[in-house]
mmCIF file of C-alpha atoms in Angstrom:
data_model
loop_
_atom_site.group_PDB
_atom_site.id
_atom_site.type_symbol
_atom_site.label_atom_id
_atom_site.label_comp_id
_atom_site.label_asym_id
_atom_site.label_seq_id
_atom_site.Cartn_x
_atom_site.Cartn_y
_atom_site.Cartn_z
ATOM 1 C CA MET A 287 80.978 165.064 55.719
ATOM 2 C CA ARG A 288 83.858 165.984 53.462
ATOM 3 C CA LYS A 289 86.671 165.604 55.415
ATOM 4 C CA LYS A 290 88.469 168.568 57.650
ATOM 5 C CA PHE A 291 85.081 171.012 56.650
ATOM 6 C CA PHE A 292 83.154 170.734 60.046
ATOM 7 C CA ALA A 293 87.203 171.668 61.564
ATOM 8 C CA LEU A 294 86.997 174.546 59.078
ATOM 9 C CA LEU A 295 83.625 175.953 60.290
ATOM 10 C CA LEU A 296 84.038 176.052 63.246
ATOM 11 C CA SER A 297 87.197 178.172 62.823
ATOM 12 C CA VAL A 298 84.934 180.619 61.402
ATOM 13 C CA ALA A 299 82.473 180.032 63.736
ATOM 14 C CA LEU A 300 85.652 180.798 66.933
ATOM 15 C CA VAL A 301 87.095 183.539 64.998
ATOM 16 C CA ILE A 302 83.569 185.381 64.680
ATOM 17 C CA SER A 303 82.844 184.740 68.213
ATOM 18 C CA GLY A 304 85.644 186.112 69.408
ATOM 19 C CA CYS A 305 85.446 189.307 67.942
ATOM 20 C CA ALA A 306 81.618 189.767 68.695
ATOM 21 C CA ASN A 307 82.418 189.019 72.049
ATOM 22 C CA SER A 308 85.329 191.972 72.318
ATOM 23 C CA THR A 309 84.998 194.222 74.848
ATOM 24 C CA ASP A 310 85.865 197.681 73.505
ATOM 25 C CA ASP A 311 83.975 200.265 75.097
ATOM 26 C CA THR A 312 83.785 201.752 70.580
ATOM 27 C CA VAL A 313 82.659 198.479 69.668
ATOM 28 C CA ASN A 314 78.179 198.980 70.327
ATOM 29 C CA SER A 315 75.133 197.633 68.086
ATOM 30 C CA THR A 316 76.001 200.138 65.162
ATOM 31 C CA THR A 317 78.836 198.964 64.584
ATOM 32 C CA SER A 318 79.482 198.315 60.967
ATOM 33 C CA LEU A 319 80.174 194.806 59.205
ATOM 34 C CA THR A 320 83.524 196.022 57.779
ATOM 35 C CA ASN A 321 84.595 196.262 61.195
ATOM 36 C CA ILE A 322 83.112 193.577 63.329
ATOM 37 C CA PHE A 323 84.836 191.113 60.199
ATOM 38 C CA THR A 324 88.613 191.485 60.356
ATOM 39 C CA ASN A 325 91.145 190.705 58.576
ATOM 40 C CA GLU A 326 91.046 188.182 60.259
ATOM 41 C CA ILE A 327 88.081 186.116 59.553
ATOM 42 C CA ILE A 328 88.490 187.497 56.297
ATOM 43 C CA GLU A 329 91.053 184.871 55.239
ATOM 44 C CA THR A 330 89.721 182.595 57.334
ATOM 45 C CA TYR A 331 86.473 182.515 55.441
ATOM 46 C CA THR A 332 88.681 182.354 52.899
ATOM 47 C CA ALA A 333 91.048 179.316 53.455
ATOM 48 C CA ALA A 334 87.287 177.958 53.710
ATOM 49 C CA THR A 335 85.818 178.380 50.607
ATOM 50 C CA GLU A 336 89.172 177.269 49.154
ATOM 51 C CA ILE A 337 88.489 173.941 50.748
ATOM 52 C CA ILE A 338 84.925 173.618 50.200
ATOM 53 C CA ALA A 339 85.216 174.514 45.977
ATOM 54 C CA ALA A 340 88.154 171.826 45.884
ATOM 55 C CA THR A 341 86.356 169.516 47.567
ATOM 56 C CA ALA A 342 84.488 169.649 43.968
ATOM 57 C CA SER A 343 87.332 169.512 41.924
ATOM 58 C CA ASN A 344 89.789 166.595 42.653
ATOM 59 C CA THR A 345 92.911 168.641 44.066
ATOM 60 C CA ILE A 346 94.777 168.963 46.695
ATOM 61 C CA ILE A 347 95.187 172.344 47.930
ATOM 62 C CA THR A 348 97.330 173.623 50.930
ATOM 63 C CA SER A 349 95.565 176.524 53.440
ATOM 64 C CA GLU A 350 98.417 179.089 52.558
ATOM 65 C CA SER A 351 98.036 178.859 48.949
ATOM 66 C CA THR A 352 95.520 180.575 46.541
ATOM 67 C CA THR A 353 96.865 177.908 43.268
ATOM 68 C CA ALA A 354 95.585 173.669 43.688
ATOM 69 C CA SER A 355 97.156 171.226 42.054
ATOM 70 C CA THR A 356 95.112 168.016 41.247
ATOM 71 C CA LYS A 357 96.522 164.267 42.385
ATOM 72 C CA PRO A 358 96.385 161.940 39.417
ATOM 73 C CA PRO A 359 94.349 158.468 40.353
ATOM 74 C CA SER A 360 96.821 155.924 41.732
ATOM 75 C CA THR A 361 97.650 152.704 40.490
ATOM 76 C CA ASN A 362 96.466 150.533 43.673
ATOM 77 C CA ASP A 363 92.907 152.303 44.159
ATOM 78 C CA THR A 364 90.426 149.985 43.154
ATOM 79 C CA ASN A 365 88.461 152.389 42.183
ATOM 80 C CA SER A 366 90.064 154.219 39.687
ATOM 81 C CA GLU A 367 87.889 157.400 39.964
ATOM 82 C CA TYR A 368 89.577 160.311 42.670
ATOM 83 C CA THR A 369 86.843 162.161 44.113
ATOM 84 C CA GLU A 370 88.415 163.804 47.497
ATOM 85 C CA PRO A 371 91.311 166.061 47.695
ATOM 86 C CA ILE A 372 93.811 165.782 50.794
ATOM 87 C CA ILE A 373 93.759 168.356 52.552
ATOM 88 C CA ILE A 374 97.630 169.734 53.846
ATOM 89 C CA PRO A 375 96.026 172.309 56.525
ATOM 90 C CA GLU A 376 99.087 174.948 56.949
ATOM 91 C CA ARG A 377 98.129 177.774 58.360
ATOM 92 C CA LYS A 378 96.456 175.976 61.360
ATOM 93 C CA PRO A 379 93.493 178.377 61.309
ATOM 94 C CA LEU A 380 92.416 177.185 65.276
ATOM 95 C CA SER A 381 95.749 177.749 67.001
ATOM 96 C CA GLY A 382 95.198 179.044 70.250
ATOM 97 C CA LYS A 383 91.503 178.064 70.650
ATOM 98 C CA VAL A 384 90.975 175.655 73.086
ATOM 99 C CA ILE A 385 87.443 172.965 72.439
ATOM 100 C CA CYS A 386 87.027 170.795 74.824
ATOM 101 C CA ILE A 387 84.577 167.217 73.310
ATOM 102 C CA ASP A 388 82.612 165.293 75.096
ATOM 103 C CA PRO A 389 81.701 162.181 73.136
ATOM 104 C CA GLY A 390 77.638 161.412 75.277
ATOM 105 C CA HIS A 391 77.047 158.867 77.860
ATOM 106 C CA GLN A 392 78.722 155.688 78.910
ATOM 107 C CA ALA A 393 79.056 152.223 79.065
ATOM 108 C CA GLY A 394 77.983 149.957 82.058
ATOM 109 C CA GLY A 395 74.183 151.269 82.124
ATOM 110 C CA GLY A 396 75.208 154.674 83.051
ATOM 111 C CA ASN A 397 74.819 155.574 86.463
ATOM 112 C CA ASN A 398 71.479 156.135 88.808
ATOM 113 C CA ALA A 399 72.644 158.594 91.587
ATOM 114 C CA PRO A 400 70.872 162.183 91.074
ATOM 115 C CA GLU A 401 73.119 165.213 91.242
ATOM 116 C CA PRO A 402 71.473 168.791 90.602
ATOM 117 C CA VAL A 403 70.391 169.767 86.777
ATOM 118 C CA ALA A 404 71.365 173.056 87.553
ATOM 119 C CA PRO A 405 74.211 175.211 90.040
ATOM 120 C CA TRP A 406 71.000 177.133 90.819
ATOM 121 C CA SER A 407 68.619 174.694 90.996
ATOM 122 C CA LYS A 408 67.390 171.088 93.538
ATOM 123 C CA GLU A 409 66.206 169.303 90.632
ATOM 124 C CA THR A 410 67.792 166.348 90.145
ATOM 125 C CA LYS A 411 68.723 163.866 87.400
ATOM 126 C CA LYS A 412 70.573 161.113 86.776
ATOM 127 C CA LYS A 413 74.640 161.341 87.044
ATOM 128 C CA VAL A 414 74.531 160.018 83.244
ATOM 129 C CA THR A 415 72.571 157.569 81.438
ATOM 130 C CA ALA A 416 73.906 154.762 78.935
ATOM 131 C CA GLY A 417 72.120 157.009 75.988
ATOM 132 C CA THR A 418 70.236 155.486 73.025
ATOM 133 C CA ALA A 419 70.773 152.670 70.924
ATOM 134 C CA SER A 420 69.330 151.170 67.141
ATOM 135 C CA ARG A 421 66.840 148.805 67.306
ATOM 136 C CA PHE A 422 68.759 147.171 64.684
ATOM 137 C CA GLY A 423 71.878 146.521 66.304
ATOM 138 C CA ARG A 424 74.418 148.554 64.730
ATOM 139 C CA GLY A 425 75.408 150.091 67.693
ATOM 140 C CA ALA A 426 74.669 151.937 70.949
ATOM 141 C CA GLU A 427 74.656 155.810 71.500
ATOM 142 C CA TYR A 428 77.714 156.085 73.898
ATOM 143 C CA LYS A 429 79.847 154.037 71.175
ATOM 144 C CA ILE A 430 79.128 156.145 68.312
ATOM 145 C CA THR A 431 79.093 159.484 69.632
ATOM 146 C CA LEU A 432 82.515 158.292 70.936
ATOM 147 C CA ILE A 433 84.085 157.108 66.930
ATOM 148 C CA VAL A 434 82.917 160.579 66.299
ATOM 149 C CA SER A 435 84.770 162.084 68.380
ATOM 150 C CA LEU A 436 88.050 160.878 68.211
ATOM 151 C CA LYS A 437 88.214 161.438 64.943
ATOM 152 C CA LEU A 438 86.913 164.326 64.959
ATOM 153 C CA ARG A 439 90.211 165.059 67.901
ATOM 154 C CA ASP A 440 92.337 164.122 65.588
ATOM 155 C CA ILE A 441 90.929 166.314 62.328
ATOM 156 C CA LEU A 442 90.979 169.769 65.432
ATOM 157 C CA GLU A 443 94.172 168.357 66.505
ATOM 158 C CA GLU A 444 95.967 169.277 62.505
ATOM 159 C CA TYR A 445 94.131 172.436 62.275
ATOM 160 C CA GLY A 446 95.835 173.658 65.265
ATOM 161 C CA ALA A 447 93.212 173.325 68.146
ATOM 162 C CA THR A 448 94.117 172.256 71.806
ATOM 163 C CA VAL A 449 91.350 168.768 72.609
ATOM 164 C CA VAL A 450 90.546 168.329 75.782
ATOM 165 C CA MET A 451 88.651 164.970 75.570
ATOM 166 C CA THR A 452 85.886 164.506 78.637
ATOM 167 C CA ARG A 453 86.839 160.801 78.111
ATOM 168 C CA THR A 454 88.335 158.554 74.956
ATOM 169 C CA THR A 455 87.198 155.290 76.684
ATOM 170 C CA ASN A 456 83.873 153.608 76.831
ATOM 171 C CA ASP A 457 84.192 152.010 80.448
ATOM 172 C CA VAL A 458 84.183 155.040 82.721
ATOM 173 C CA ASP A 459 81.754 156.535 84.947
ATOM 174 C CA ILE A 460 82.063 160.158 84.961
ATOM 175 C CA SER A 461 78.507 162.729 85.639
ATOM 176 C CA ASN A 462 77.787 165.088 83.639
ATOM 177 C CA ILE A 463 78.212 167.730 85.722
ATOM 178 C CA GLU A 464 82.438 166.771 85.573
ATOM 179 C CA ARG A 465 82.179 166.552 81.688
ATOM 180 C CA ALA A 466 80.808 170.791 82.243
ATOM 181 C CA GLN A 467 83.644 170.608 85.025
ATOM 182 C CA ILE A 468 86.364 169.527 82.178
ATOM 183 C CA ALA A 469 85.264 171.771 80.581
ATOM 184 C CA ASN A 470 85.407 175.149 82.373
ATOM 185 C CA GLU A 471 88.555 173.845 84.441
ATOM 186 C CA ALA A 472 89.822 173.497 80.586
ATOM 187 C CA GLU A 473 88.427 177.763 79.771
ATOM 188 C CA ALA A 474 87.712 175.705 76.542
ATOM 189 C CA ASP A 475 86.834 178.376 73.457
ATOM 190 C CA LEU A 476 84.103 175.742 73.009
ATOM 191 C CA PHE A 477 82.450 172.504 74.572
ATOM 192 C CA LEU A 478 80.919 170.464 72.109
ATOM 193 C CA ARG A 479 78.534 167.521 73.542
ATOM 194 C CA VAL A 480 78.184 164.621 71.150
ATOM 195 C CA HIS A 481 75.208 162.608 71.185
ATOM 196 C CA CYS A 482 72.661 160.912 69.007
ATOM 197 C CA ASN A 483 68.665 161.470 69.314
ATOM 198 C CA GLY A 484 66.532 158.126 69.186
ATOM 199 C CA SER A 485 63.007 157.960 67.993
ATOM 200 C CA THR A 486 60.128 154.847 68.283
ATOM 201 C CA ASN A 487 58.973 157.064 65.215
ATOM 202 C CA ALA A 488 60.359 155.652 61.778
ATOM 203 C CA ALA A 489 60.025 158.688 60.387
ATOM 204 C CA THR A 490 61.930 160.981 62.659
ATOM 205 C CA ASN A 491 65.168 162.275 61.209
ATOM 206 C CA GLY A 492 67.287 164.555 61.413
ATOM 207 C CA ILE A 493 70.138 167.152 63.254
ATOM 208 C CA ASN A 494 70.371 169.559 65.381
ATOM 209 C CA ILE A 495 71.997 171.081 68.011
ATOM 210 C CA HIS A 496 70.807 171.492 72.382
ATOM 211 C CA ILE A 497 72.231 175.297 72.967
ATOM 212 C CA PRO A 498 71.438 176.688 76.691
ATOM 213 C CA LYS A 499 68.009 178.901 77.346
ATOM 214 C CA ALA A 500 68.345 182.217 79.070
ATOM 215 C CA ASN A 501 67.830 181.096 82.489
ATOM 216 C CA GLY A 502 69.190 184.614 84.654
ATOM 217 C CA HIS A 503 72.064 182.605 85.964
ATOM 218 C CA GLN A 504 74.584 181.841 82.780
ATOM 219 C CA PRO A 505 76.041 185.338 81.416
ATOM 220 C CA ASP A 506 74.503 186.111 78.544
ATOM 221 C CA GLU A 507 77.481 186.465 76.444
ATOM 222 C CA LEU A 508 77.770 182.305 77.248
ATOM 223 C CA ILE A 509 74.336 182.348 75.966
ATOM 224 C CA ASN A 510 74.345 184.357 72.814
ATOM 225 C CA THR A 511 77.874 182.397 71.424
ATOM 226 C CA SER A 512 76.686 179.139 72.072
ATOM 227 C CA ALA A 513 73.557 180.546 69.674
ATOM 228 C CA ALA A 514 76.093 182.376 67.494
ATOM 229 C CA MET A 515 77.773 179.220 67.357
ATOM 230 C CA ALA A 516 75.811 176.878 66.413
ATOM 231 C CA LYS A 517 74.028 178.725 64.088
ATOM 232 C CA VAL A 518 77.034 178.855 62.327
ATOM 233 C CA MET A 519 77.655 174.525 62.779
ATOM 234 C CA LEU A 520 74.074 173.544 61.435
ATOM 235 C CA ALA A 521 73.494 176.176 58.787
ATOM 236 C CA ALA A 522 77.033 174.255 57.280
ATOM 237 C CA VAL A 523 76.098 170.909 58.442
ATOM 238 C CA ILE A 524 72.294 170.709 57.080
ATOM 239 C CA ALA A 525 73.847 172.338 53.687
ATOM 240 C CA GLU A 526 77.212 169.544 53.540
ATOM 241 C CA THR A 527 74.436 166.425 53.814
ATOM 242 C CA GLY A 528 71.373 167.016 52.851
ATOM 243 C CA ALA A 529 69.693 166.144 56.119
ATOM 244 C CA ASN A 530 66.956 167.668 57.318
ATOM 245 C CA ASP A 531 67.433 170.412 59.386
ATOM 246 C CA LYS A 532 66.005 169.998 62.924
ATOM 247 C CA GLY A 533 66.358 173.508 64.385
ATOM 248 C CA LEU A 534 68.544 175.302 67.138
ATOM 249 C CA VAL A 535 66.797 174.110 70.771
ATOM 250 C CA LYS A 536 66.961 176.361 73.884
ATOM 251 C CA ARG A 537 66.966 173.601 76.661
ATOM 252 C CA SER A 538 66.804 174.087 80.724
ATOM 253 C CA ASP A 539 67.142 170.735 81.478
ATOM 254 C CA PHE A 540 70.217 169.381 80.676
ATOM 255 C CA THR A 541 73.095 169.326 83.238
ATOM 256 C CA GLY A 542 75.787 169.862 80.698
ATOM 257 C CA LEU A 543 74.469 172.830 79.006
ATOM 258 C CA ASN A 544 73.861 174.515 82.200
ATOM 259 C CA TRP A 545 76.484 173.512 84.149
ATOM 260 C CA SER A 546 78.607 175.181 81.939
ATOM 261 C CA GLU A 547 80.469 177.672 81.902
ATOM 262 C CA VAL A 548 81.847 178.074 78.984
ATOM 263 C CA PRO A 549 80.380 178.380 75.199
ATOM 264 C CA VAL A 550 78.659 174.926 74.705
#
């Protein structure tokens, strides 16, 4: 995935969700797209498309500039073909947004003690597990999710976001309820839980996003915003990577989703 792409699609998703959740009494289901897609959304989308377009043209661009300059190959490069643009964020489209990133699982086999799967349920699950791992020895899930999450944190911060991490090391003991509470206390605009799925079927592969299923306990706004943002991000990531689209999956059995009070 090209550098900075995910930050920009998050920006578009967050701006769209913020506008769609307006409590203005004059906004209703018949409001035209012209009224919903404000100048802020148009400007953010324009910045994103400039960056995406530049990935095909060996350029340096800034989000404030409508022009791009060609970057010559470095004489120190072992490969003389320059293939990736350097993106210099100036507009900071995520300024004012708080994103909580939760690198899934942890080292040490997890914590098998029970905790409620939801605030409204007596059902319990393990507080946290160690996750899956590659049978080829290429890494445990808890290690990979942290590597990816720290890189994502750095990119999002470059774009102005305030990033809250549930963990920055593998040697922790943080339950799924506690992870959600970190996002809740931060009043995050998005709680992003990073995971790698495992399967015994070697032919199974692709990308999906899990979102909370309507349950009568979490607000409709949280459920709907979670779905809307996930739809934007999944479509863009699938288009960028060419991976199999495994779709949006509504879940009622994930502790981290159920305890979240913010879009997740």
